[in-house]
Short mmCIF file of C-alpha atoms and ligand atoms in Angstrom, two decimals:
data_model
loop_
_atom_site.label_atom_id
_atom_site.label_comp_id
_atom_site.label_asym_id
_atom_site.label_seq_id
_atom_site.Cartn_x
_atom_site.Cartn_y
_atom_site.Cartn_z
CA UNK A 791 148.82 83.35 254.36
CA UNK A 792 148.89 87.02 256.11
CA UNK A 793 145.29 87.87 256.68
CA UNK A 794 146.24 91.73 256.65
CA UNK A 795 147.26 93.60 253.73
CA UNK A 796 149.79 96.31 253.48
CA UNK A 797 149.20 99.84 252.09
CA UNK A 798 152.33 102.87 251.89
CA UNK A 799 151.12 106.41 250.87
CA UNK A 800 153.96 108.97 251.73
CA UNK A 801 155.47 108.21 254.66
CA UNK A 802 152.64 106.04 256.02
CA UNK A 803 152.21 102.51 256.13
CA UNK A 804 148.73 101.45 257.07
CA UNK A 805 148.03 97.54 257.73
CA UNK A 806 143.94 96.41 256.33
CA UNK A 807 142.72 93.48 257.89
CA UNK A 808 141.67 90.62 254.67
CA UNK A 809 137.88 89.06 255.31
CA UNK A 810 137.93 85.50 254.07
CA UNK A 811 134.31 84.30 253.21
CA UNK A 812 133.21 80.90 253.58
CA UNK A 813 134.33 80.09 249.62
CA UNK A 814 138.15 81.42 250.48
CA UNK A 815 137.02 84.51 248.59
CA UNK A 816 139.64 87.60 250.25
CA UNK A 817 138.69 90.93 250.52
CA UNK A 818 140.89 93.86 252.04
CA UNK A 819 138.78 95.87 254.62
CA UNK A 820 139.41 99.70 254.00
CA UNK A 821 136.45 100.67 255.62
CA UNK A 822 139.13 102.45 258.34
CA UNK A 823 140.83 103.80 255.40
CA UNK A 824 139.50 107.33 255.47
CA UNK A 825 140.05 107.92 259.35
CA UNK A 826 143.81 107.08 259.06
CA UNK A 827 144.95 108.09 255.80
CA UNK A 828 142.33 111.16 254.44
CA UNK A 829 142.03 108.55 251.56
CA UNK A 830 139.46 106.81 249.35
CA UNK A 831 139.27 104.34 247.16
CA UNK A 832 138.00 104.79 243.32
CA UNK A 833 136.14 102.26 241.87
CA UNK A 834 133.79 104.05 239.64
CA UNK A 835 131.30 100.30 238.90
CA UNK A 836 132.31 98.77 242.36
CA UNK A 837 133.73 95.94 240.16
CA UNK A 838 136.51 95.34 242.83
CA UNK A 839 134.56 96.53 245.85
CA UNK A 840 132.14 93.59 248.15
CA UNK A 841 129.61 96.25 249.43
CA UNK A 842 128.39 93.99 251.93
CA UNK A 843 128.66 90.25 253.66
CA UNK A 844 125.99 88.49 252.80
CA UNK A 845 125.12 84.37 252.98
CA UNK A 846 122.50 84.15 250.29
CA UNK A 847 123.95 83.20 246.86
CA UNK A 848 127.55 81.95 245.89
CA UNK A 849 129.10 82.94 242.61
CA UNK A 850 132.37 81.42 241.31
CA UNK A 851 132.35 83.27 237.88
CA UNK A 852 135.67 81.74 236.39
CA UNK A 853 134.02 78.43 236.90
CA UNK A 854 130.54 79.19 236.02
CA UNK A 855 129.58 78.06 239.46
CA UNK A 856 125.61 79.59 241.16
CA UNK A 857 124.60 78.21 244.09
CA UNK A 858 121.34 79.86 246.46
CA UNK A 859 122.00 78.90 249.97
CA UNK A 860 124.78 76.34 249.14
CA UNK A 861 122.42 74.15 246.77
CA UNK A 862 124.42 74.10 243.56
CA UNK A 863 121.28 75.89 241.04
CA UNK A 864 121.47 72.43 238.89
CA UNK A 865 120.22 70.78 241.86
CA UNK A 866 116.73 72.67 241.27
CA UNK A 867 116.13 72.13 237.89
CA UNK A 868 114.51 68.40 238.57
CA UNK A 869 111.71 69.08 240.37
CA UNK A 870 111.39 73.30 239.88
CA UNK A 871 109.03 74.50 242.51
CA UNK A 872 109.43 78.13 242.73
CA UNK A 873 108.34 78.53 246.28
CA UNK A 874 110.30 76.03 247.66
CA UNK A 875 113.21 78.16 245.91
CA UNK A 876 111.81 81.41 247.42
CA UNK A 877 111.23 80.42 251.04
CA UNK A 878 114.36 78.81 251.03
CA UNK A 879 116.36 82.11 250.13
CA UNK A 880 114.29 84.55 252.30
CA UNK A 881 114.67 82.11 255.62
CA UNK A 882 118.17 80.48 254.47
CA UNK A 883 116.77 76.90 254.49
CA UNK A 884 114.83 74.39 252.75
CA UNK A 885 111.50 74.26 253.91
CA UNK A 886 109.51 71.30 255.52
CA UNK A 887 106.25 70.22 253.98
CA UNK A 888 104.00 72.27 256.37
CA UNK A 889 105.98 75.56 256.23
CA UNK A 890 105.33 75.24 252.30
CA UNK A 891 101.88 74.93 252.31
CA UNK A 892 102.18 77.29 254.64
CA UNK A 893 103.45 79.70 252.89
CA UNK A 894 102.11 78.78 249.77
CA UNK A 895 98.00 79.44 251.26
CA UNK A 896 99.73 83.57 252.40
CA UNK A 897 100.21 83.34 248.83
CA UNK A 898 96.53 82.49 248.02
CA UNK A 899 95.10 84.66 250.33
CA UNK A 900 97.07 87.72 248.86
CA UNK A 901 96.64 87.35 245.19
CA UNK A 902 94.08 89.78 245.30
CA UNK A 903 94.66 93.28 244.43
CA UNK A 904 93.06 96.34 246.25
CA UNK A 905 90.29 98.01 243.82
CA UNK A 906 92.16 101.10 244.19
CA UNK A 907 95.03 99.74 242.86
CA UNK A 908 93.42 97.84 239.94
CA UNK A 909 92.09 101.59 239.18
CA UNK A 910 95.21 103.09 239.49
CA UNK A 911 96.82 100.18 236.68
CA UNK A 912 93.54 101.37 234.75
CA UNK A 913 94.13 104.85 234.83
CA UNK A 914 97.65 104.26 233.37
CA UNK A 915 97.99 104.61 229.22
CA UNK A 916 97.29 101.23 227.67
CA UNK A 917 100.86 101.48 225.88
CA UNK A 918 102.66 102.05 228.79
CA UNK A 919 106.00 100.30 228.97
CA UNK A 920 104.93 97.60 231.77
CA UNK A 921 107.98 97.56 234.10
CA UNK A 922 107.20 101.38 234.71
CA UNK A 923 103.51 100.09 235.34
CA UNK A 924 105.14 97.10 237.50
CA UNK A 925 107.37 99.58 239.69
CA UNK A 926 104.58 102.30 240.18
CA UNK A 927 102.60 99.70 241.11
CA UNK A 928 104.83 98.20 243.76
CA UNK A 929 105.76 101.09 245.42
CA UNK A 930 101.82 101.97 245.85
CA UNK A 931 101.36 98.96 247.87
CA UNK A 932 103.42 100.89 250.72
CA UNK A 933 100.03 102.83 250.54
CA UNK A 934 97.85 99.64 251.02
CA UNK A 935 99.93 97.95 253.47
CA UNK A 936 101.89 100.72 255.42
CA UNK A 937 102.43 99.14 258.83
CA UNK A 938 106.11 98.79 259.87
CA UNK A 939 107.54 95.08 259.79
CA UNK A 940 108.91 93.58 262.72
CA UNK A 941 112.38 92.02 261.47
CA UNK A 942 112.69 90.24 264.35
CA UNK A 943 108.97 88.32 263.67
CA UNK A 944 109.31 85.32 261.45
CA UNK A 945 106.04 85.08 260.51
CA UNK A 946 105.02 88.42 260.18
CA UNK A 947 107.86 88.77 257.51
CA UNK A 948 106.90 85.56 256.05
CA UNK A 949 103.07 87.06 255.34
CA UNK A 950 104.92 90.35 253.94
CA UNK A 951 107.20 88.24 251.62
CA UNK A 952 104.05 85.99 250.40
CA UNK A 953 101.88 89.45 250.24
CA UNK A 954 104.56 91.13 247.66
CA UNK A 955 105.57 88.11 245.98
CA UNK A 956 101.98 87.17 244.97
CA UNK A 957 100.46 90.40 244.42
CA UNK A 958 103.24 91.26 241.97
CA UNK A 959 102.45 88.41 239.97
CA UNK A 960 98.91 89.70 239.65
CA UNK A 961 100.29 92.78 239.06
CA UNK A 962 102.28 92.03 236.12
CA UNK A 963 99.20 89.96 234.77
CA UNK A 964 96.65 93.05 235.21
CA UNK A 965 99.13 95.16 233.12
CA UNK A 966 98.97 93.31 230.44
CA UNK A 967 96.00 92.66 230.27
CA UNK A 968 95.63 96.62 230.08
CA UNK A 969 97.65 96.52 227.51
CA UNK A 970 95.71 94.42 225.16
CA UNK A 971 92.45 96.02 226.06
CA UNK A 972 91.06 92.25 228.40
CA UNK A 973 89.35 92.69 230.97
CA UNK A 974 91.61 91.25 234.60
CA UNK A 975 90.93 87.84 235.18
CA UNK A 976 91.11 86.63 239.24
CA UNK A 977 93.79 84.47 240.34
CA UNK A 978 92.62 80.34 241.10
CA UNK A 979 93.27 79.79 244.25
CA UNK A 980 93.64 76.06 242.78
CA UNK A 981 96.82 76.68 240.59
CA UNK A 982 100.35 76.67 241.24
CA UNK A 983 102.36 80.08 241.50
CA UNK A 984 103.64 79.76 237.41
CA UNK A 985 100.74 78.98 236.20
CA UNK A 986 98.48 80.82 237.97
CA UNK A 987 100.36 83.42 236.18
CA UNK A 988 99.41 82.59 232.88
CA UNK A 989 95.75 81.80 233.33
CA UNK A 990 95.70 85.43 234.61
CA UNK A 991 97.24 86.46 231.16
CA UNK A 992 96.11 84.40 228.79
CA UNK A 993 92.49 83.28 230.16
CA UNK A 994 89.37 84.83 229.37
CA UNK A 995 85.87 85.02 231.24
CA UNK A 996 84.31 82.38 229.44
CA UNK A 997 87.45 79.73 228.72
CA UNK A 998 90.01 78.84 230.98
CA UNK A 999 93.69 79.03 229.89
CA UNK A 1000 94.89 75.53 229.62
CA UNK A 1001 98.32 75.31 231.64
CA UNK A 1002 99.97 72.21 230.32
CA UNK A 1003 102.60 70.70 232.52
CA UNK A 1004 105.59 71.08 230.35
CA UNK A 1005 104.39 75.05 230.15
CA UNK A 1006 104.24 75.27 233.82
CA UNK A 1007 107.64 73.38 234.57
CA UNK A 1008 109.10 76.03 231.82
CA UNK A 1009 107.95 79.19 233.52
CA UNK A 1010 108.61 77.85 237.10
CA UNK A 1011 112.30 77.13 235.81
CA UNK A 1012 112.37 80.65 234.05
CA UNK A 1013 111.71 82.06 237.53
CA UNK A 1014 113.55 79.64 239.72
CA UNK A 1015 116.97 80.64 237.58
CA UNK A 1016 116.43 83.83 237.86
CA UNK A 1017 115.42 83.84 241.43
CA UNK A 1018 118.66 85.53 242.93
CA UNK A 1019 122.04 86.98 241.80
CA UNK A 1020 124.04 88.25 244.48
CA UNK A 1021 125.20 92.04 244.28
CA UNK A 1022 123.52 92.48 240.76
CA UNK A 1023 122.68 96.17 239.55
CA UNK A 1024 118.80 95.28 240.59
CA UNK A 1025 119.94 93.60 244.07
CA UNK A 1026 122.48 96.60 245.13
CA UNK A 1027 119.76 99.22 244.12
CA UNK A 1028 117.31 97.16 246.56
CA UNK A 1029 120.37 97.73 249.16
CA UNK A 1030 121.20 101.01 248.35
CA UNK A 1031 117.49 102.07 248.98
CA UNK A 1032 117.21 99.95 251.93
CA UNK A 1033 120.23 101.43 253.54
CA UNK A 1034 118.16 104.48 254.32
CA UNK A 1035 115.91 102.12 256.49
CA UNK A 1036 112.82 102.59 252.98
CA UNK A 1037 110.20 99.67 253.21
CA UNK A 1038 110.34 96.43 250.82
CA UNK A 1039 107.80 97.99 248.61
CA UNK A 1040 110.02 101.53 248.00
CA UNK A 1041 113.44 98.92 247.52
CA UNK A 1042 111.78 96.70 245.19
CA UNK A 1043 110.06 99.55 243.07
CA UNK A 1044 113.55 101.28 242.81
CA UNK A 1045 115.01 97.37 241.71
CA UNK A 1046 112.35 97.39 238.86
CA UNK A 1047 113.75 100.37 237.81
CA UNK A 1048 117.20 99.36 237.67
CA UNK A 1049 116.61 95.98 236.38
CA UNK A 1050 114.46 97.46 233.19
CA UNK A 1051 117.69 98.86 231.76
CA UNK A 1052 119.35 96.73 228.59
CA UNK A 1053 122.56 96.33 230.27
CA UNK A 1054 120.51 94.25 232.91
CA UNK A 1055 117.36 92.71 232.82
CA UNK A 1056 116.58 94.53 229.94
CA UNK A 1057 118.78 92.49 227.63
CA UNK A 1058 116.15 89.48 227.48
CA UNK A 1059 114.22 91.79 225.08
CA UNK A 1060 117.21 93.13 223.03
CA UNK A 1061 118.10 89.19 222.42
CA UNK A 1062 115.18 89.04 221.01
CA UNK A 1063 114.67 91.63 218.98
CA UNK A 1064 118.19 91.39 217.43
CA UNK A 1065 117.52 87.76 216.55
CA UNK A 1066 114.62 88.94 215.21
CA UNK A 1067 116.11 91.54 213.01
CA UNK A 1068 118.25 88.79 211.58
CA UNK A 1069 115.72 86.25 210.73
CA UNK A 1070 113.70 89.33 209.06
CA UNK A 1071 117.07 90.10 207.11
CA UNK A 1072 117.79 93.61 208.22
CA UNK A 1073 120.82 92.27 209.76
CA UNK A 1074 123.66 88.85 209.13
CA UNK A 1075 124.89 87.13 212.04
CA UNK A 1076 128.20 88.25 211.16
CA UNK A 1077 127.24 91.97 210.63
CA UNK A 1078 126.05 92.07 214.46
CA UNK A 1079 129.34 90.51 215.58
CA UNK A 1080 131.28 93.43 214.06
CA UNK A 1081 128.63 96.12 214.83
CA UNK A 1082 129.62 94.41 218.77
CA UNK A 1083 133.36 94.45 218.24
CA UNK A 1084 133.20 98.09 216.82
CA UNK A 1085 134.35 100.77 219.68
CA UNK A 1086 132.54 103.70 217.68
CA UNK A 1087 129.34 101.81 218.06
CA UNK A 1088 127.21 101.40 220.95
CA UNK A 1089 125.53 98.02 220.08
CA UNK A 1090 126.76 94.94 222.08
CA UNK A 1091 125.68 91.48 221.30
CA UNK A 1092 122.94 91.26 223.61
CA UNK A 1093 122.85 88.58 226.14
CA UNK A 1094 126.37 87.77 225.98
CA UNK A 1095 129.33 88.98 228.73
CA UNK A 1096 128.75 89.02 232.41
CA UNK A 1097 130.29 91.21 235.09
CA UNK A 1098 131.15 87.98 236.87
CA UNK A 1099 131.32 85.37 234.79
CA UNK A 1100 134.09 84.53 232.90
CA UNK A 1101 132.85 81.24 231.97
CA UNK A 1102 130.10 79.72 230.58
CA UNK A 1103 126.72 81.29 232.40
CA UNK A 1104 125.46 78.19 234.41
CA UNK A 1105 121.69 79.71 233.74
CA UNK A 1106 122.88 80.08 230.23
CA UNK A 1107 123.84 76.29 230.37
CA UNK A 1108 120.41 75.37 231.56
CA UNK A 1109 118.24 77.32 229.47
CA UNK A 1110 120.05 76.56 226.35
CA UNK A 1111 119.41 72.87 226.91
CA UNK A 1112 116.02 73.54 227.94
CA UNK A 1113 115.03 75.22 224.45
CA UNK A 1114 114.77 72.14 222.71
CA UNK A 1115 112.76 69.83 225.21
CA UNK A 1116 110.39 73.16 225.88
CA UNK A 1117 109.77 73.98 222.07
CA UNK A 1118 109.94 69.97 221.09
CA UNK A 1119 106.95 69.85 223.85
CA UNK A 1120 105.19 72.76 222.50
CA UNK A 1121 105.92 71.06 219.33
CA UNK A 1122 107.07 74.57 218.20
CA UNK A 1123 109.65 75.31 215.43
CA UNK A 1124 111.25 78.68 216.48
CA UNK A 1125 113.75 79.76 213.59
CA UNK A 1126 115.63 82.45 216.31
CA UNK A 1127 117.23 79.39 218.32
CA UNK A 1128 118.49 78.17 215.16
CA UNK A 1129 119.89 81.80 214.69
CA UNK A 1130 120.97 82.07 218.12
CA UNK A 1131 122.95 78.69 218.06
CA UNK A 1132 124.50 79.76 215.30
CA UNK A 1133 125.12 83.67 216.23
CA UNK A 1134 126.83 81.50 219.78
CA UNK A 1135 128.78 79.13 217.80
CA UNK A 1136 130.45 82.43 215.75
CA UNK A 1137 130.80 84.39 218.89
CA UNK A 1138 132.48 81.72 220.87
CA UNK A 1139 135.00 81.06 217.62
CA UNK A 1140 136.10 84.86 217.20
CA UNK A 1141 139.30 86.12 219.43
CA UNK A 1142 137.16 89.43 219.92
CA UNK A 1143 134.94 87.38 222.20
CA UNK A 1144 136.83 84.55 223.59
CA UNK A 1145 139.79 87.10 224.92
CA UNK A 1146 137.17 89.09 226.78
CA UNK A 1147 135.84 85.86 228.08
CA UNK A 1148 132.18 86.87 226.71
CA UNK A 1149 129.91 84.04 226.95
CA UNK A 1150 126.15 83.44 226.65
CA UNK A 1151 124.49 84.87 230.16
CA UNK A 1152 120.82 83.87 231.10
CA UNK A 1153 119.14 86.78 229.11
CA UNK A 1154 120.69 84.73 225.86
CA UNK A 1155 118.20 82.08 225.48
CA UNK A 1156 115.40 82.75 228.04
CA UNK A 1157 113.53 85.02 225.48
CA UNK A 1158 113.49 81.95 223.14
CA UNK A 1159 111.87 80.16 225.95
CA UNK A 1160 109.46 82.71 226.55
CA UNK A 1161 107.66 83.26 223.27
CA UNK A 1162 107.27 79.89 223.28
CA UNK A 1163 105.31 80.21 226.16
CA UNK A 1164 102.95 82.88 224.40
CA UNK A 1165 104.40 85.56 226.62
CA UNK A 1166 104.83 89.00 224.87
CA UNK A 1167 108.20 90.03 224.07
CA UNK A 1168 107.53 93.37 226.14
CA UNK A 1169 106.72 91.09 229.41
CA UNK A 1170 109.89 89.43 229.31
CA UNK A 1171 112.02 92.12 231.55
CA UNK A 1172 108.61 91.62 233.75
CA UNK A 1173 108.85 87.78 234.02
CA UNK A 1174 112.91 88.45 235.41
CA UNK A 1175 111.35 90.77 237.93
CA UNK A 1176 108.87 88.10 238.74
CA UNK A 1177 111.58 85.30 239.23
CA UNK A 1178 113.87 87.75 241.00
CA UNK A 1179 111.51 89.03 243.70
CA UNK A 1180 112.58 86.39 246.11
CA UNK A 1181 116.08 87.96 246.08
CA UNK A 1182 115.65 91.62 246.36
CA UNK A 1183 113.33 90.07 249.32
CA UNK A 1184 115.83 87.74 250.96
CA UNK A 1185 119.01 90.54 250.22
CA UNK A 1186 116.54 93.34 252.02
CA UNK A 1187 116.24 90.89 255.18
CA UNK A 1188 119.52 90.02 255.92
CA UNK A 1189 120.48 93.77 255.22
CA UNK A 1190 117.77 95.17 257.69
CA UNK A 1191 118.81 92.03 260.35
CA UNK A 1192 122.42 93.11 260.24
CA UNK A 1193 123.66 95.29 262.66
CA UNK A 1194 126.25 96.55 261.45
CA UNK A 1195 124.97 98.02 258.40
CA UNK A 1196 124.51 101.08 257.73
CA UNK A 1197 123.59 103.68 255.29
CA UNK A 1198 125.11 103.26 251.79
CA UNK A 1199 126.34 106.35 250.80
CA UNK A 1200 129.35 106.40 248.98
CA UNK A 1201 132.49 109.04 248.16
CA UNK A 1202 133.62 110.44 244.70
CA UNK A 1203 136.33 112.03 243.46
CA UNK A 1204 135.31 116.35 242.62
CA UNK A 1205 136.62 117.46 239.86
CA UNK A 1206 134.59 120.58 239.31
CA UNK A 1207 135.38 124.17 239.73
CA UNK A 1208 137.62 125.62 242.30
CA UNK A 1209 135.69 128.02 244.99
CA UNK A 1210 134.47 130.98 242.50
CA UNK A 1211 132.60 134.13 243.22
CA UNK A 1212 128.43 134.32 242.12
CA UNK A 1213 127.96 136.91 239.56
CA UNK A 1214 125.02 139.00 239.59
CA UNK A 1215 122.85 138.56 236.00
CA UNK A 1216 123.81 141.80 234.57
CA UNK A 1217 127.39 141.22 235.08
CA UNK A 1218 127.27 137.98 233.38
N1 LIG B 1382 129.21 92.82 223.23
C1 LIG B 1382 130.36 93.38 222.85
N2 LIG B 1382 131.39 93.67 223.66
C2 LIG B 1382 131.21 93.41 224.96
C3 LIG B 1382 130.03 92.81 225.46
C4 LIG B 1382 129.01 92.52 224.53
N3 LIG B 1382 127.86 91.96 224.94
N4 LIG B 1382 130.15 92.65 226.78
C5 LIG B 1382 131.34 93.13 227.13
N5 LIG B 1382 132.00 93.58 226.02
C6 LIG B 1382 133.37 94.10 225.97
C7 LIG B 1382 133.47 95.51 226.56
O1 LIG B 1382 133.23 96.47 225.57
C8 LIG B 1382 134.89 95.50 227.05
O2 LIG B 1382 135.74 95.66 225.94
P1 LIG B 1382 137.18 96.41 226.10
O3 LIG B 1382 137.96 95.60 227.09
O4 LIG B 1382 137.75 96.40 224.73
O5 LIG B 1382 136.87 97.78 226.60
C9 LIG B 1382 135.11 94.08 227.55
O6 LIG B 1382 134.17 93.29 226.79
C10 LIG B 1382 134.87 93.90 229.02
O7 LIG B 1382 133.54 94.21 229.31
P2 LIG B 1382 133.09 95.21 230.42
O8 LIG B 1382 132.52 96.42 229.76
O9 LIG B 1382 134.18 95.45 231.41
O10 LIG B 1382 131.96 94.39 231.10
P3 LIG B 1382 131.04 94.89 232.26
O11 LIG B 1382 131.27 94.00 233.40
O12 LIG B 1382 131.19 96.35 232.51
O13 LIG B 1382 129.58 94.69 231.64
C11 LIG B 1382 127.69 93.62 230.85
C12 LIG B 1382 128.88 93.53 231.77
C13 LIG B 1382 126.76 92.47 231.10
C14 LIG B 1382 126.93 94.93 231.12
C15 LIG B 1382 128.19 93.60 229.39
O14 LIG B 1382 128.83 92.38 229.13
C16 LIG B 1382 127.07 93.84 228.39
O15 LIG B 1382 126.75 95.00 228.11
N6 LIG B 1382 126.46 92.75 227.84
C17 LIG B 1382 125.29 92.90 226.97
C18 LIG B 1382 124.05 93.17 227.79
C19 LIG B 1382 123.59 91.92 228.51
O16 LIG B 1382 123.50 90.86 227.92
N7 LIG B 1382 123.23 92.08 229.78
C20 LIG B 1382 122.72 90.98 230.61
C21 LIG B 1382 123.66 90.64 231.71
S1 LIG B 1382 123.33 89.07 232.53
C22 LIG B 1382 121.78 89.17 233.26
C23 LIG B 1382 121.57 90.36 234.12
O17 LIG B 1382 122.29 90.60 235.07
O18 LIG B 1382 120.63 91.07 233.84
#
């Protein structure tokens, strides 16, 4: 097999060396394309273009195959520690037992927020949509913690990583809790990252929020398949920002941001709500199919298609399974998996859907998963930002650590005006 491809334009022939990653994915390099031809390339969503190399996460979407750091995800659903999962994608290996603990005490010692910061959450209107809260927040800790990290310095990074991955967990607690008028409740330096979580949601001065181990295996599942996606919208915006050499905080703010939309993150809350809407009867099963399938309209059947996948979502797989045994534990009867097994089933049986190759994704069935958990449908999109902190983290390393990258900034094709004159206002 030629590892260079061909291009002719005119009278030129130009040969592109082909990178072959470590899964035999190829990819043509044209990033000499410009200097030899006085072409670019246009690929308006970058759905054909590998913006950078990178040795984090492994997709194979036609087989529905995730893998962080090699370990195939199934591998982490038997004993989900979220840590574990986040160390090991920030530093590209599992951790021993020390480096854990390790790790896990930074966390402890950073749960705190800064007063000033729990003022600023204060100050912020008690309806405000909490992943604009969340990303405010985060980029103010560049105020808190502005000192320049040394990429080079293990542990200083490690102590950043810890910092921003446990203070946005408090973060997303003390917004809520602004939002349903509680007063913040401190993090216990005695729980575990999940469920620390939720006795700083759900606990109140006088009663402590009883975290069950089925509800903390849940959440630390929730976050552990959600914990990294490759080049995702959320994950490139965290690149494109960090291109321009921004800290963590300002790349991980702008990632909130991106993530909040419904195409993305966002979708775990449409699930919902459209589920909802059919269980309240505004809405059949089969109307929302065909509201989908119709071009004029702009709904889409939340929580179903994928970018990448063309498969079966392997998060999908996971969660779906892990409805039953999660709301069986809570011994909950939630009539929108019923609806949602049975919006799949017709989704998966129509040619609309199955020649697209639209399957369930992860946003289909975490929601269900979720509520169950008490969490408020408007903290779901927050919970995904949770879990995927360790990736926008571990995708910002190896960008920063490799040399050869540089700023993103990409071309487009003009197709404004030709050079015109300015016309003075009373001539116009
Ligand atoms: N409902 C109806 N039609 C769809 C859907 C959907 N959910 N997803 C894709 N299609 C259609 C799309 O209209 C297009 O049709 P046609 O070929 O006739 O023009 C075809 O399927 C191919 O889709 P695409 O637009 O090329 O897909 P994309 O890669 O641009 O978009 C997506 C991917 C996830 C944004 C899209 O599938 C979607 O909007 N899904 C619903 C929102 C959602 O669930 N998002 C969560 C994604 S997974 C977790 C995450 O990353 O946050």
């Amino acid at each position: 097999m030629s590892d260079k491809a061909v291009l002719h334009f005119g009278d030129q022939q130009i040969e592109l060396p082909v990178l072959i990653g470590s899964e035999g994915e190829k990819a043509v390099d044209i990033s000499r394309l410009r200097d030899a031809t006085g072409l670019t390339t246009y690929d308006p969503s970058l759905s054909n273009t590998a913006v950078c190399k990178s040795a984090v996460t492994f997709i194979d979407g036609d087989l529905g195959i995730l893998r962080y750091r090699g370990i195939p995800i199934e591998q982490f659903t038997q004993s989900p520690n979220f840590l574990e999962v986040a160390w090991l994608l920030i530093f590209g290996r599992l951790p021993k037992q020390a480096e854990l603990d390790r790790f896990s005490g930074r966390l402890t010692n950073n749960a705190l927020l800064h007063e000033g910061m729990i003022d600023q959450i204060q100050h912020m209107p008690a309806n405000g949509a909490p992943m604009a809260l969340l990303s405010a927040a985060v980029s103010s800790l560049a105020c808190y913690h502005s000192q320049p990290l040394a990429m080079s310095d293990d542990d200083a990074f490690e102590e950043a990583a810890a910092r921003l991955i446990s203070k946005l967990r408090t973060i997303a607690a003390c917004t809520y809790r602004r939002s349903v008028g509680l007063p913040f409740i401190y993090p216990d330096p005695k729980l575990r990252y999940g469920a620390n979580f939720l006795h700083m949601m759900f606990s109140i001065p006088y009663k402590q929020f009883e975290v069950t181990p089925e509800i903390e295996e849940a959440l630390n599942l929730i976050f552990i398949l959600h914990a990294d996606h490759e080049q995702n919208c959320s994950t490139a915006t965290a690149r494109v920002v960090g291109s321009s050499r921004a800290n963590m905080y300002a790349s991980c703010s702008a990632a909130i941001g991106a993530l909040w939309g419904p195409l993305h993150g966002g979708a775990n809350v449409e699930v919902v709500e459209m589920l909802e809407r059919i269980h309240h009867g505004g809405l059949s099963p089969e109307d929302c199919l065909k509201a989908a399938k119709d071009k004029a309209n702009p709904f889409k059947l939340f929580g179903f298609g994928h970018r990448v996948y063309k498969n079966y979502d392997p998060r999908a797989k996971i969660l779906k399974a892990c409805c039953d045994k999660v709301l069986g534990q809570m011994k909950v009867k939630d009539p929108l998996l019923d609806i949602a097994r049975k919006l799949e089933e017709i989704a998966l049986a129509d040619s609309y859907f199955v020649d697209r190759k639209l399957y369930p994704n992860v946003d289909f069935y975490s929601g269900i998963i979720l509520r169950s958990l008490g969490i408020p449908t408007d903290m779901f999109t927050v919970c995904f930002a949770i879990g995927r902190l360790p990736g926008w983290i571990s995708q910002w390393r190896e960008q920063h650590d490799d040399p050869t990258s540089k700023i993103l900034r990409p071309r487009q094709v003009y197709i404004g005006n030709t050079k015109q004159d300015y016309v003075p206002m009373e001539k116009r």
